[in-house]
Amino acid sequence: MAQFSAVLATAVVALAFMAQSAKADLKLCNKTESRVGVALGYKDKDGWASEGWWNIGANGCETLLKGPLIARYYYIFAVDYDKGGSWGGKSMMCTRDKIFTIRGIGNCTDRGYNKTGFFEVDTKEETDWTISLSGEKTSTNGGAQPQ
C-alpha cells in the first residue's frame, strides 16, 4: 500500500508539473519568404487596445501574447517589408509607424494615429492559438468596428 501511495503521489506531482508547463500563447507564424511587421488588436478587462510592431523573419514564428488567451477574437494587421502589400481587414483600429501600445479604437486620426483595417481571428475560445500568414495579401478597405 505504501508503494502504491508513493506512485500515486509521483503521478500527481508529474501531472501538476505538466499542467504548469503547458504552453498557452497567441503565436503568429510568417509562412512567406519576406520579413513582416505585425500589429495586434484585442479587447481585455480595460477595453480595446492595439500594439505593434513585432518583426518576424521569413518562415519564422513569434509569440504575440504569453499565457492563456482571455478573449475569443483577436485582430491582426501585417505589412510585407520586402515585397510590399499587407494583410488586413475591416476591423478598424489605431496604429502608428513606430512601436506602439494604443488604448481605444475610436478617433484614431484625431488622436494623431493611423486608422488601420485589421482582420479578425476567431480562436474558438481556445487558450492557445497560432495564426499563419501566407503569400496572399488582403485589402484593407472597409470600416467596420470590432464588437
mmCIF file of N, CA and C in Angstrom:
data_model
loop_
_atom_site.group_PDB
_atom_site.id
_atom_site.type_symbol
_atom_site.label_atom_id
_atom_site.label_comp_id
_atom_site.label_asym_id
_atom_site.label_seq_id
_atom_site.Cartn_x
_atom_site.Cartn_y
_atom_site.Cartn_z
ATOM 1 N N MET A 1 0.815 -1.194 0.000
ATOM 2 C CA MET A 1 0.000 0.000 0.000
ATOM 3 C C MET A 1 0.859 1.258 0.000
ATOM 4 N N ALA A 2 1.943 1.260 0.743
ATOM 5 C CA ALA A 2 2.834 2.420 0.791
ATOM 6 C C ALA A 2 3.441 2.668 -0.580
ATOM 7 N N GLN A 3 3.770 1.566 -1.289
ATOM 8 C CA GLN A 3 4.350 1.705 -2.618
ATOM 9 C C GLN A 3 3.328 2.337 -3.574
ATOM 10 N N PHE A 4 2.060 1.916 -3.490
ATOM 11 C CA PHE A 4 1.006 2.493 -4.325
ATOM 12 C C PHE A 4 0.838 3.988 -4.029
ATOM 13 N N SER A 5 0.872 4.389 -2.756
ATOM 14 C CA SER A 5 0.746 5.795 -2.379
ATOM 15 C C SER A 5 1.897 6.616 -2.938
ATOM 16 N N ALA A 6 3.092 6.066 -2.920
ATOM 17 C CA ALA A 6 4.255 6.774 -3.453
ATOM 18 C C ALA A 6 4.121 6.969 -4.967
ATOM 19 N N VAL A 7 3.652 5.930 -5.660
ATOM 20 C CA VAL A 7 3.454 6.025 -7.108
ATOM 21 C C VAL A 7 2.359 7.058 -7.419
ATOM 22 N N LEU A 8 1.281 7.026 -6.654
ATOM 23 C CA LEU A 8 0.197 7.972 -6.844
ATOM 24 C C LEU A 8 0.670 9.404 -6.594
ATOM 25 N N ALA A 9 1.432 9.616 -5.538
ATOM 26 C CA ALA A 9 1.948 10.958 -5.235
ATOM 27 C C ALA A 9 2.863 11.441 -6.361
ATOM 28 N N THR A 10 3.706 10.556 -6.890
ATOM 29 C CA THR A 10 4.592 10.916 -8.003
ATOM 30 C C THR A 10 3.786 11.282 -9.236
ATOM 31 N N ALA A 11 2.732 10.541 -9.514
ATOM 32 C CA ALA A 11 1.886 10.826 -10.675
ATOM 33 C C ALA A 11 1.188 12.175 -10.529
ATOM 34 N N VAL A 12 0.710 12.485 -9.322
ATOM 35 C CA VAL A 12 0.045 13.767 -9.089
ATOM 36 C C VAL A 12 1.025 14.919 -9.294
ATOM 37 N N VAL A 13 2.249 14.796 -8.792
ATOM 38 C CA VAL A 13 3.267 15.823 -8.969
ATOM 39 C C VAL A 13 3.608 15.978 -10.450
ATOM 40 N N ALA A 14 3.730 14.884 -11.170
ATOM 41 C CA ALA A 14 4.045 14.933 -12.601
ATOM 42 C C ALA A 14 2.929 15.620 -13.376
ATOM 43 N N LEU A 15 1.672 15.308 -13.066
ATOM 44 C CA LEU A 15 0.545 15.952 -13.741
ATOM 45 C C LEU A 15 0.495 17.442 -13.442
ATOM 46 N N ALA A 16 0.752 17.829 -12.213
ATOM 47 C CA ALA A 16 0.760 19.250 -11.856
ATOM 48 C C ALA A 16 1.865 19.983 -12.613
ATOM 49 N N PHE A 17 3.036 19.378 -12.722
ATOM 50 C CA PHE A 17 4.149 19.985 -13.465
ATOM 51 C C PHE A 17 3.798 20.125 -14.932
ATOM 52 N N MET A 18 3.179 19.101 -15.522
ATOM 53 C CA MET A 18 2.802 19.157 -16.935
ATOM 54 C C MET A 18 1.767 20.260 -17.171
ATOM 55 N N ALA A 19 0.822 20.420 -16.252
ATOM 56 C CA ALA A 19 -0.198 21.456 -16.411
ATOM 57 C C ALA A 19 0.438 22.840 -16.348
ATOM 58 N N GLN A 20 1.431 23.023 -15.462
ATOM 59 C CA GLN A 20 2.096 24.314 -15.357
ATOM 60 C C GLN A 20 2.954 24.597 -16.577
ATOM 61 N N SER A 21 3.557 23.579 -17.165
ATOM 62 C CA SER A 21 4.470 23.805 -18.273
ATOM 63 C C SER A 21 3.773 23.789 -19.634
ATOM 64 N N ALA A 22 2.474 23.522 -19.657
ATOM 65 C CA ALA A 22 1.745 23.502 -20.921
ATOM 66 C C ALA A 22 1.744 24.906 -21.518
ATOM 67 N N LYS A 23 2.015 24.991 -22.801
ATOM 68 C CA LYS A 23 2.049 26.280 -23.478
ATOM 69 C C LYS A 23 0.631 26.755 -23.765
ATOM 70 N N ALA A 24 0.393 28.010 -23.511
ATOM 71 C CA ALA A 24 -0.888 28.637 -23.842
ATOM 72 C C ALA A 24 -0.567 30.065 -24.249
ATOM 73 N N ASP A 25 -0.402 30.288 -25.529
ATOM 74 C CA ASP A 25 0.015 31.582 -26.055
ATOM 75 C C ASP A 25 -0.732 31.897 -27.338
ATOM 76 N N LEU A 26 -0.634 33.153 -27.765
ATOM 77 C CA LEU A 26 -1.063 33.553 -29.096
ATOM 78 C C LEU A 26 0.210 33.744 -29.908
ATOM 79 N N LYS A 27 0.365 32.917 -30.935
ATOM 80 C CA LYS A 27 1.567 32.959 -31.772
ATOM 81 C C LYS A 27 1.186 33.321 -33.197
ATOM 82 N N LEU A 28 2.141 33.905 -33.928
ATOM 83 C CA LEU A 28 1.954 34.171 -35.344
ATOM 84 C C LEU A 28 3.147 33.610 -36.094
ATOM 85 N N CYS A 29 2.862 32.810 -37.122
ATOM 86 C CA CYS A 29 3.909 32.242 -37.967
ATOM 87 C C CYS A 29 3.836 32.879 -39.344
ATOM 88 N N ASN A 30 4.953 33.381 -39.784
ATOM 89 C CA ASN A 30 5.095 34.004 -41.087
ATOM 90 C C ASN A 30 5.516 32.922 -42.078
ATOM 91 N N LYS A 31 4.593 32.474 -42.903
ATOM 92 C CA LYS A 31 4.860 31.393 -43.866
ATOM 93 C C LYS A 31 5.272 31.939 -45.231
ATOM 94 N N THR A 32 5.847 33.147 -45.248
ATOM 95 C CA THR A 32 6.281 33.750 -46.507
ATOM 96 C C THR A 32 7.796 33.815 -46.563
ATOM 97 N N GLU A 33 8.308 34.247 -47.698
ATOM 98 C CA GLU A 33 9.751 34.420 -47.882
ATOM 99 C C GLU A 33 10.187 35.843 -47.541
ATOM 100 N N SER A 34 9.286 36.657 -46.994
ATOM 101 C CA SER A 34 9.562 38.062 -46.678
ATOM 102 C C SER A 34 9.586 38.300 -45.178
ATOM 103 N N ARG A 35 10.225 39.385 -44.784
ATOM 104 C CA ARG A 35 10.125 39.867 -43.410
ATOM 105 C C ARG A 35 8.800 40.612 -43.287
ATOM 106 N N VAL A 36 8.103 40.446 -42.169
ATOM 107 C CA VAL A 36 6.832 41.120 -41.962
ATOM 108 C C VAL A 36 6.820 41.862 -40.629
ATOM 109 N N GLY A 37 6.022 42.918 -40.593
ATOM 110 C CA GLY A 37 5.740 43.636 -39.356
ATOM 111 C C GLY A 37 4.304 43.362 -38.969
ATOM 112 N N VAL A 38 4.061 43.063 -37.704
ATOM 113 C CA VAL A 38 2.733 42.632 -37.252
ATOM 114 C C VAL A 38 2.243 43.540 -36.126
ATOM 115 N N ALA A 39 0.964 43.940 -36.246
ATOM 116 C CA ALA A 39 0.273 44.664 -35.182
ATOM 117 C C ALA A 39 -0.886 43.791 -34.703
ATOM 118 N N LEU A 40 -1.189 43.876 -33.427
ATOM 119 C CA LEU A 40 -2.207 43.052 -32.779
ATOM 120 C C LEU A 40 -3.242 43.949 -32.127
ATOM 121 N N GLY A 41 -4.517 43.599 -32.292
ATOM 122 C CA GLY A 41 -5.601 44.280 -31.604
ATOM 123 C C GLY A 41 -6.379 43.286 -30.760
ATOM 124 N N TYR A 42 -6.878 43.738 -29.614
ATOM 125 C CA TYR A 42 -7.617 42.845 -28.720
ATOM 126 C C TYR A 42 -8.433 43.656 -27.727
ATOM 127 N N LYS A 43 -9.367 42.976 -27.070
ATOM 128 C CA LYS A 43 -10.154 43.589 -26.004
ATOM 129 C C LYS A 43 -9.848 42.836 -24.717
ATOM 130 N N ASP A 44 -9.460 43.577 -23.686
ATOM 131 C CA ASP A 44 -9.197 42.976 -22.379
ATOM 132 C C ASP A 44 -10.072 43.651 -21.332
ATOM 133 N N LYS A 45 -9.787 43.440 -20.067
ATOM 134 C CA LYS A 45 -10.627 43.987 -18.996
ATOM 135 C C LYS A 45 -10.664 45.515 -18.989
ATOM 136 N N ASP A 46 -9.649 46.156 -19.601
ATOM 137 C CA ASP A 46 -9.592 47.615 -19.652
ATOM 138 C C ASP A 46 -10.136 48.193 -20.952
ATOM 139 N N GLY A 47 -10.651 47.338 -21.848
ATOM 140 C CA GLY A 47 -11.200 47.806 -23.120
ATOM 141 C C GLY A 47 -10.304 47.440 -24.296
ATOM 142 N N TRP A 48 -10.501 48.152 -25.416
ATOM 143 C CA TRP A 48 -9.775 47.854 -26.648
ATOM 144 C C TRP A 48 -8.354 48.390 -26.602
ATOM 145 N N ALA A 49 -7.446 47.630 -27.226
ATOM 146 C CA ALA A 49 -6.043 48.050 -27.340
ATOM 147 C C ALA A 49 -5.474 47.530 -28.651
ATOM 148 N N SER A 50 -4.484 48.235 -29.151
ATOM 149 C CA SER A 50 -3.712 47.749 -30.294
ATOM 150 C C SER A 50 -2.243 47.939 -29.957
ATOM 151 N N GLU A 51 -1.422 47.001 -30.431
ATOM 152 C CA GLU A 51 0.014 47.028 -30.154
ATOM 153 C C GLU A 51 0.779 46.638 -31.399
ATOM 154 N N GLY A 52 1.973 47.148 -31.540
ATOM 155 C CA GLY A 52 2.846 46.768 -32.647
ATOM 156 C C GLY A 52 4.223 47.363 -32.412
ATOM 157 N N TRP A 53 5.159 47.017 -33.028
ATOM 158 C CA TRP A 53 5.276 46.084 -34.141
ATOM 159 C C TRP A 53 6.158 44.913 -33.742
ATOM 160 N N TRP A 54 5.739 43.713 -34.090
ATOM 161 C CA TRP A 54 6.595 42.549 -33.996
ATOM 162 C C TRP A 54 7.202 42.358 -35.385
ATOM 163 N N ASN A 55 8.493 42.210 -35.460
ATOM 164 C CA ASN A 55 9.166 41.963 -36.734
ATOM 165 C C ASN A 55 9.497 40.486 -36.804
ATOM 166 N N ILE A 56 8.939 39.822 -37.809
ATOM 167 C CA ILE A 56 9.086 38.368 -37.919
ATOM 168 C C ILE A 56 9.747 38.040 -39.250
ATOM 169 N N GLY A 57 10.843 37.326 -39.184
ATOM 170 C CA GLY A 57 11.581 36.947 -40.384
ATOM 171 C C GLY A 57 10.838 35.933 -41.234
ATOM 172 N N ALA A 58 11.354 35.750 -42.446
ATOM 173 C CA ALA A 58 10.783 34.769 -43.380
ATOM 174 C C ALA A 58 10.714 33.405 -42.715
ATOM 175 N N ASN A 59 9.570 32.738 -42.834
ATOM 176 C CA ASN A 59 9.338 31.401 -42.284
ATOM 177 C C ASN A 59 9.631 31.311 -40.786
ATOM 178 N N GLY A 60 9.379 32.410 -40.074
ATOM 179 C CA GLY A 60 9.610 32.440 -38.636
ATOM 180 C C GLY A 60 8.316 32.561 -37.862
ATOM 181 N N CYS A 61 8.385 32.320 -36.563
ATOM 182 C CA CYS A 61 7.235 32.435 -35.670
ATOM 183 C C CYS A 61 7.604 33.315 -34.480
ATOM 184 N N GLU A 62 6.598 33.963 -33.919
ATOM 185 C CA GLU A 62 6.803 34.826 -32.764
ATOM 186 C C GLU A 62 5.590 34.720 -31.855
ATOM 187 N N THR A 63 5.815 34.742 -30.545
ATOM 188 C CA THR A 63 4.722 34.768 -29.577
ATOM 189 C C THR A 63 4.284 36.218 -29.400
ATOM 190 N N LEU A 64 3.005 36.504 -29.676
ATOM 191 C CA LEU A 64 2.470 37.854 -29.531
ATOM 192 C C LEU A 64 1.953 38.098 -28.115
ATOM 193 N N LEU A 65 1.311 37.104 -27.533
ATOM 194 C CA LEU A 65 0.826 37.177 -26.160
ATOM 195 C C LEU A 65 1.205 35.895 -25.444
ATOM 196 N N LYS A 66 1.771 36.022 -24.260
ATOM 197 C CA LYS A 66 2.150 34.849 -23.471
ATOM 198 C C LYS A 66 1.066 34.549 -22.449
ATOM 199 N N GLY A 67 0.802 33.268 -22.267
ATOM 200 C CA GLY A 67 -0.184 32.846 -21.284
ATOM 201 C C GLY A 67 -1.519 32.504 -21.927
ATOM 202 N N PRO A 68 -2.442 31.953 -21.146
ATOM 203 C CA PRO A 68 -3.758 31.562 -21.671
ATOM 204 C C PRO A 68 -4.500 32.766 -22.260
ATOM 205 N N LEU A 69 -5.125 32.560 -23.394
ATOM 206 C CA LEU A 69 -5.857 33.638 -24.055
ATOM 207 C C LEU A 69 -7.117 33.974 -23.266
ATOM 208 N N ILE A 70 -7.412 35.265 -23.162
ATOM 209 C CA ILE A 70 -8.562 35.701 -22.366
ATOM 210 C C ILE A 70 -9.737 36.139 -23.228
ATOM 211 N N ALA A 71 -9.539 36.213 -24.550
ATOM 212 C CA ALA A 71 -10.611 36.631 -25.451
ATOM 213 C C ALA A 71 -10.780 35.588 -26.543
ATOM 214 N N ARG A 72 -11.917 35.599 -27.180
ATOM 215 C CA ARG A 72 -12.145 34.690 -28.308
ATOM 216 C C ARG A 72 -11.603 35.289 -29.602
ATOM 217 N N TYR A 73 -11.731 36.611 -29.756
ATOM 218 C CA TYR A 73 -11.342 37.261 -31.008
ATOM 219 C C TYR A 73 -10.112 38.136 -30.804
ATOM 220 N N TYR A 74 -9.187 38.021 -31.729
ATOM 221 C CA TYR A 74 -8.016 38.876 -31.799
ATOM 222 C C TYR A 74 -7.948 39.417 -33.226
ATOM 223 N N TYR A 75 -7.217 40.486 -33.407
ATOM 224 C CA TYR A 75 -7.193 41.194 -34.685
ATOM 225 C C TYR A 75 -5.749 41.426 -35.107
ATOM 226 N N ILE A 76 -5.477 41.213 -36.394
ATOM 227 C CA ILE A 76 -4.111 41.281 -36.919
ATOM 228 C C ILE A 76 -4.053 42.202 -38.128
ATOM 229 N N PHE A 77 -2.994 42.997 -38.182
ATOM 230 C CA PHE A 77 -2.616 43.730 -39.382
ATOM 231 C C PHE A 77 -1.128 43.455 -39.574
ATOM 232 N N ALA A 78 -0.742 43.117 -40.788
ATOM 233 C CA ALA A 78 0.668 42.813 -41.054
ATOM 234 C C ALA A 78 1.109 43.466 -42.354
ATOM 235 N N VAL A 79 2.365 43.862 -42.397
ATOM 236 C CA VAL A 79 2.964 44.518 -43.547
ATOM 237 C C VAL A 79 4.122 43.670 -44.055
ATOM 238 N N ASP A 80 4.180 43.475 -45.376
ATOM 239 C CA ASP A 80 5.291 42.760 -46.011
ATOM 240 C C ASP A 80 6.398 43.783 -46.284
ATOM 241 N N TYR A 81 7.489 43.705 -45.526
ATOM 242 C CA TYR A 81 8.572 44.679 -45.658
ATOM 243 C C TYR A 81 9.351 44.517 -46.958
ATOM 244 N N ASP A 82 9.449 43.305 -47.475
ATOM 245 C CA ASP A 82 10.307 43.042 -48.629
ATOM 246 C C ASP A 82 9.594 43.185 -49.971
ATOM 247 N N LYS A 83 8.370 42.680 -50.078
ATOM 248 C CA LYS A 83 7.666 42.675 -51.363
ATOM 249 C C LYS A 83 6.528 43.683 -51.422
ATOM 250 N N GLY A 84 6.250 44.351 -50.305
ATOM 251 C CA GLY A 84 5.151 45.306 -50.273
ATOM 252 C C GLY A 84 3.819 44.626 -50.044
ATOM 253 N N GLY A 85 2.811 45.422 -49.793
ATOM 254 C CA GLY A 85 1.479 44.892 -49.536
ATOM 255 C C GLY A 85 1.263 44.627 -48.057
ATOM 256 N N SER A 86 0.041 44.226 -47.733
ATOM 257 C CA SER A 86 -0.297 43.984 -46.327
ATOM 258 C C SER A 86 -1.430 42.973 -46.217
ATOM 259 N N TRP A 87 -1.605 42.478 -45.010
ATOM 260 C CA TRP A 87 -2.731 41.626 -44.652
ATOM 261 C C TRP A 87 -3.576 42.448 -43.686
ATOM 262 N N GLY A 88 -4.830 42.660 -44.019
ATOM 263 C CA GLY A 88 -5.696 43.455 -43.161
ATOM 264 C C GLY A 88 -7.136 43.064 -43.380
ATOM 265 N N GLY A 89 -8.029 43.859 -42.842
ATOM 266 C CA GLY A 89 -9.444 43.556 -42.954
ATOM 267 C C GLY A 89 -10.288 44.768 -42.645
ATOM 268 N N LYS A 90 -11.493 44.528 -42.177
ATOM 269 C CA LYS A 90 -12.485 45.582 -41.995
ATOM 270 C C LYS A 90 -12.593 46.092 -40.562
ATOM 271 N N SER A 91 -11.905 45.503 -39.631
ATOM 272 C CA SER A 91 -11.988 45.933 -38.231
ATOM 273 C C SER A 91 -10.977 47.055 -37.999
ATOM 274 N N MET A 92 -11.494 48.260 -37.867
ATOM 275 C CA MET A 92 -10.635 49.446 -37.804
ATOM 276 C C MET A 92 -10.107 49.680 -36.395
ATOM 277 N N MET A 93 -8.778 49.842 -36.325
ATOM 278 C CA MET A 93 -8.095 50.125 -35.059
ATOM 279 C C MET A 93 -6.989 51.135 -35.317
ATOM 280 N N CYS A 94 -6.423 51.645 -34.244
ATOM 281 C CA CYS A 94 -5.380 52.659 -34.347
ATOM 282 C C CYS A 94 -3.997 52.014 -34.397
ATOM 283 N N THR A 95 -3.136 52.583 -35.245
ATOM 284 C CA THR A 95 -1.730 52.169 -35.311
ATOM 285 C C THR A 95 -0.878 53.419 -35.462
ATOM 286 N N ARG A 96 0.420 53.227 -35.427
ATOM 287 C CA ARG A 96 1.367 54.268 -35.788
ATOM 288 C C ARG A 96 2.583 53.602 -36.392
ATOM 289 N N ASP A 97 3.455 54.385 -36.995
ATOM 290 C CA ASP A 97 4.596 53.817 -37.705
ATOM 291 C C ASP A 97 5.670 53.256 -36.784
ATOM 292 N N LYS A 98 5.790 53.778 -35.577
ATOM 293 C CA LYS A 98 6.791 53.313 -34.613
ATOM 294 C C LYS A 98 6.132 52.354 -33.627
ATOM 295 N N ILE A 99 6.937 51.734 -32.776
ATOM 296 C CA ILE A 99 6.420 50.814 -31.751
ATOM 297 C C ILE A 99 5.328 51.521 -30.955
ATOM 298 N N PHE A 100 4.233 50.807 -30.688
ATOM 299 C CA PHE A 100 3.094 51.445 -30.020
ATOM 300 C C PHE A 100 2.291 50.475 -29.180
ATOM 301 N N THR A 101 1.636 51.032 -28.184
ATOM 302 C CA THR A 101 0.505 50.438 -27.476
ATOM 303 C C THR A 101 -0.510 51.561 -27.366
ATOM 304 N N ILE A 102 -1.682 51.354 -27.957
ATOM 305 C CA ILE A 102 -2.707 52.394 -28.012
ATOM 306 C C ILE A 102 -3.979 51.847 -27.381
ATOM 307 N N ARG A 103 -4.510 52.580 -26.435
ATOM 308 C CA ARG A 103 -5.785 52.217 -25.804
ATOM 309 C C ARG A 103 -6.919 52.903 -26.549
ATOM 310 N N GLY A 104 -7.962 52.139 -26.863
ATOM 311 C CA GLY A 104 -9.133 52.671 -27.554
ATOM 312 C C GLY A 104 -8.998 52.542 -29.062
ATOM 313 N N ILE A 105 -10.154 52.444 -29.736
ATOM 314 C CA ILE A 105 -10.145 52.282 -31.193
ATOM 315 C C ILE A 105 -10.859 53.416 -31.907
ATOM 316 N N GLY A 106 -11.377 54.369 -31.156
ATOM 317 C CA GLY A 106 -12.106 55.477 -31.765
ATOM 318 C C GLY A 106 -11.231 56.694 -32.002
ATOM 319 N N ASN A 107 -11.646 57.529 -32.942
ATOM 320 C CA ASN A 107 -10.998 58.812 -33.215
ATOM 321 C C ASN A 107 -9.494 58.687 -33.427
ATOM 322 N N CYS A 108 -9.083 57.687 -34.168
ATOM 323 C CA CYS A 108 -7.650 57.439 -34.369
ATOM 324 C C CYS A 108 -6.944 58.668 -34.925
ATOM 325 N N THR A 109 -7.442 59.196 -36.034
ATOM 326 C CA THR A 109 -6.757 60.322 -36.672
ATOM 327 C C THR A 109 -6.806 61.575 -35.802
ATOM 328 N N ASP A 110 -7.899 61.794 -35.084
ATOM 329 C CA ASP A 110 -7.984 62.950 -34.176
ATOM 330 C C ASP A 110 -6.951 62.856 -33.053
ATOM 331 N N ARG A 111 -6.578 61.640 -32.702
ATOM 332 C CA ARG A 111 -5.593 61.436 -31.637
ATOM 333 C C ARG A 111 -4.165 61.327 -32.178
ATOM 334 N N GLY A 112 -3.991 61.528 -33.482
ATOM 335 C CA GLY A 112 -2.653 61.515 -34.064
ATOM 336 C C GLY A 112 -2.169 60.150 -34.523
ATOM 337 N N TYR A 113 -3.089 59.192 -34.663
ATOM 338 C CA TYR A 113 -2.734 57.842 -35.096
ATOM 339 C C TYR A 113 -3.274 57.559 -36.486
ATOM 340 N N ASN A 114 -2.837 56.460 -37.065
ATOM 341 C CA ASN A 114 -3.384 55.978 -38.327
ATOM 342 C C ASN A 114 -4.602 55.100 -38.035
ATOM 343 N N LYS A 115 -5.599 55.153 -38.896
ATOM 344 C CA LYS A 115 -6.768 54.273 -38.810
ATOM 345 C C LYS A 115 -6.501 53.117 -39.763
ATOM 346 N N THR A 116 -6.407 51.895 -39.225
ATOM 347 C CA THR A 116 -5.929 50.746 -39.989
ATOM 348 C C THR A 116 -6.925 49.597 -39.890
ATOM 349 N N GLY A 117 -7.151 48.900 -41.003
ATOM 350 C CA GLY A 117 -8.061 47.762 -41.038
ATOM 351 C C GLY A 117 -7.355 46.461 -40.674
ATOM 352 N N PHE A 118 -7.805 45.822 -39.615
ATOM 353 C CA PHE A 118 -7.258 44.555 -39.126
ATOM 354 C C PHE A 118 -8.191 43.415 -39.539
ATOM 355 N N PHE A 119 -7.643 42.210 -39.702
ATOM 356 C CA PHE A 119 -8.516 41.055 -39.927
ATOM 357 C C PHE A 119 -8.753 40.334 -38.609
ATOM 358 N N GLU A 120 -9.946 39.726 -38.507
ATOM 359 C CA GLU A 120 -10.363 39.061 -37.280
ATOM 360 C C GLU A 120 -9.872 37.621 -37.247
ATOM 361 N N VAL A 121 -9.425 37.201 -36.061
ATOM 362 C CA VAL A 121 -9.012 35.818 -35.821
ATOM 363 C C VAL A 121 -9.913 35.254 -34.727
ATOM 364 N N ASP A 122 -10.660 34.211 -35.043
ATOM 365 C CA ASP A 122 -11.545 33.548 -34.083
ATOM 366 C C ASP A 122 -10.792 32.365 -33.486
ATOM 367 N N THR A 123 -10.428 32.455 -32.211
ATOM 368 C CA THR A 123 -9.674 31.394 -31.546
ATOM 369 C C THR A 123 -10.582 30.295 -31.002
ATOM 370 N N LYS A 124 -11.882 30.428 -31.220
ATOM 371 C CA LYS A 124 -12.860 29.434 -30.765
ATOM 372 C C LYS A 124 -12.781 29.198 -29.250
ATOM 373 N N GLU A 125 -12.344 30.226 -28.520
ATOM 374 C CA GLU A 125 -12.206 30.187 -27.059
ATOM 375 C C GLU A 125 -11.147 29.203 -26.581
ATOM 376 N N GLU A 126 -10.228 28.835 -27.446
ATOM 377 C CA GLU A 126 -9.083 28.018 -27.032
ATOM 378 C C GLU A 126 -8.133 28.893 -26.221
ATOM 379 N N THR A 127 -7.289 28.292 -25.401
ATOM 380 C CA THR A 127 -6.333 29.071 -24.614
ATOM 381 C C THR A 127 -4.994 29.214 -25.327
ATOM 382 N N ASP A 128 -4.810 28.505 -26.440
ATOM 383 C CA ASP A 128 -3.566 28.516 -27.197
ATOM 384 C C ASP A 128 -3.932 28.563 -28.678
ATOM 385 N N TRP A 129 -3.315 29.476 -29.450
ATOM 386 C CA TRP A 129 -3.688 29.613 -30.852
ATOM 387 C C TRP A 129 -2.489 30.085 -31.656
ATOM 388 N N THR A 130 -2.348 29.555 -32.867
ATOM 389 C CA THR A 130 -1.308 30.003 -33.782
ATOM 390 C C THR A 130 -1.955 30.515 -35.062
ATOM 391 N N ILE A 131 -1.580 31.725 -35.451
ATOM 392 C CA ILE A 131 -2.045 32.365 -36.681
ATOM 393 C C ILE A 131 -0.950 32.205 -37.719
ATOM 394 N N SER A 132 -1.308 31.892 -38.959
ATOM 395 C CA SER A 132 -0.318 31.774 -40.030
ATOM 396 C C SER A 132 -0.596 32.806 -41.116
ATOM 397 N N LEU A 133 0.457 33.532 -41.502
ATOM 398 C CA LEU A 133 0.376 34.431 -42.652
ATOM 399 C C LEU A 133 0.942 33.700 -43.847
ATOM 400 N N SER A 134 0.210 33.747 -44.978
ATOM 401 C CA SER A 134 0.704 33.109 -46.204
ATOM 402 C C SER A 134 0.876 34.179 -47.276
ATOM 403 N N GLY A 135 1.174 33.757 -48.488
ATOM 404 C CA GLY A 135 1.513 34.682 -49.553
ATOM 405 C C GLY A 135 0.412 35.615 -50.015
ATOM 406 N N GLU A 136 -0.858 35.226 -49.890
ATOM 407 C CA GLU A 136 -1.932 36.058 -50.417
ATOM 408 C C GLU A 136 -2.281 37.169 -49.437
ATOM 409 N N LYS A 137 -2.144 38.393 -49.899
ATOM 410 C CA LYS A 137 -2.446 39.548 -49.062
ATOM 411 C C LYS A 137 -3.888 39.975 -49.294
ATOM 412 N N THR A 138 -4.442 40.690 -48.329
ATOM 413 C CA THR A 138 -5.830 41.127 -48.421
ATOM 414 C C THR A 138 -5.910 42.644 -48.490
ATOM 415 N N SER A 139 -7.057 43.129 -48.903
ATOM 416 C CA SER A 139 -7.314 44.564 -48.952
ATOM 417 C C SER A 139 -7.588 45.075 -47.539
ATOM 418 N N THR A 140 -7.276 46.329 -47.302
ATOM 419 C CA THR A 140 -7.585 46.931 -46.018
ATOM 420 C C THR A 140 -8.737 47.914 -46.132
ATOM 421 N N ASN A 141 -9.503 47.830 -47.208
ATOM 422 C CA ASN A 141 -10.665 48.704 -47.362
ATOM 423 C C ASN A 141 -11.784 48.243 -46.450
ATOM 424 N N GLY A 142 -12.606 49.146 -46.051
ATOM 425 C CA GLY A 142 -13.736 48.815 -45.183
ATOM 426 C C GLY A 142 -13.758 49.769 -44.022
ATOM 427 N N GLY A 143 -14.624 49.529 -43.073
ATOM 428 C CA GLY A 143 -14.698 50.457 -41.972
ATOM 429 C C GLY A 143 -15.461 49.929 -40.777
ATOM 430 N N ALA A 144 -15.662 48.636 -40.673
ATOM 431 C CA ALA A 144 -16.415 48.085 -39.560
ATOM 432 C C ALA A 144 -15.600 48.167 -38.272
ATOM 433 N N GLN A 145 -16.243 48.453 -37.181
ATOM 434 C CA GLN A 145 -15.583 48.464 -35.878
ATOM 435 C C GLN A 145 -15.746 47.073 -35.255
ATOM 436 N N PRO A 146 -14.716 46.576 -34.552
ATOM 437 C CA PRO A 146 -14.899 45.291 -33.855
ATOM 438 C C PRO A 146 -15.938 45.423 -32.761
ATOM 439 N N GLN A 147 -16.620 44.337 -32.463
ATOM 440 C CA GLN A 147 -17.692 44.353 -31.453
ATOM 441 C C GLN A 147 -17.170 44.038 -30.092
#
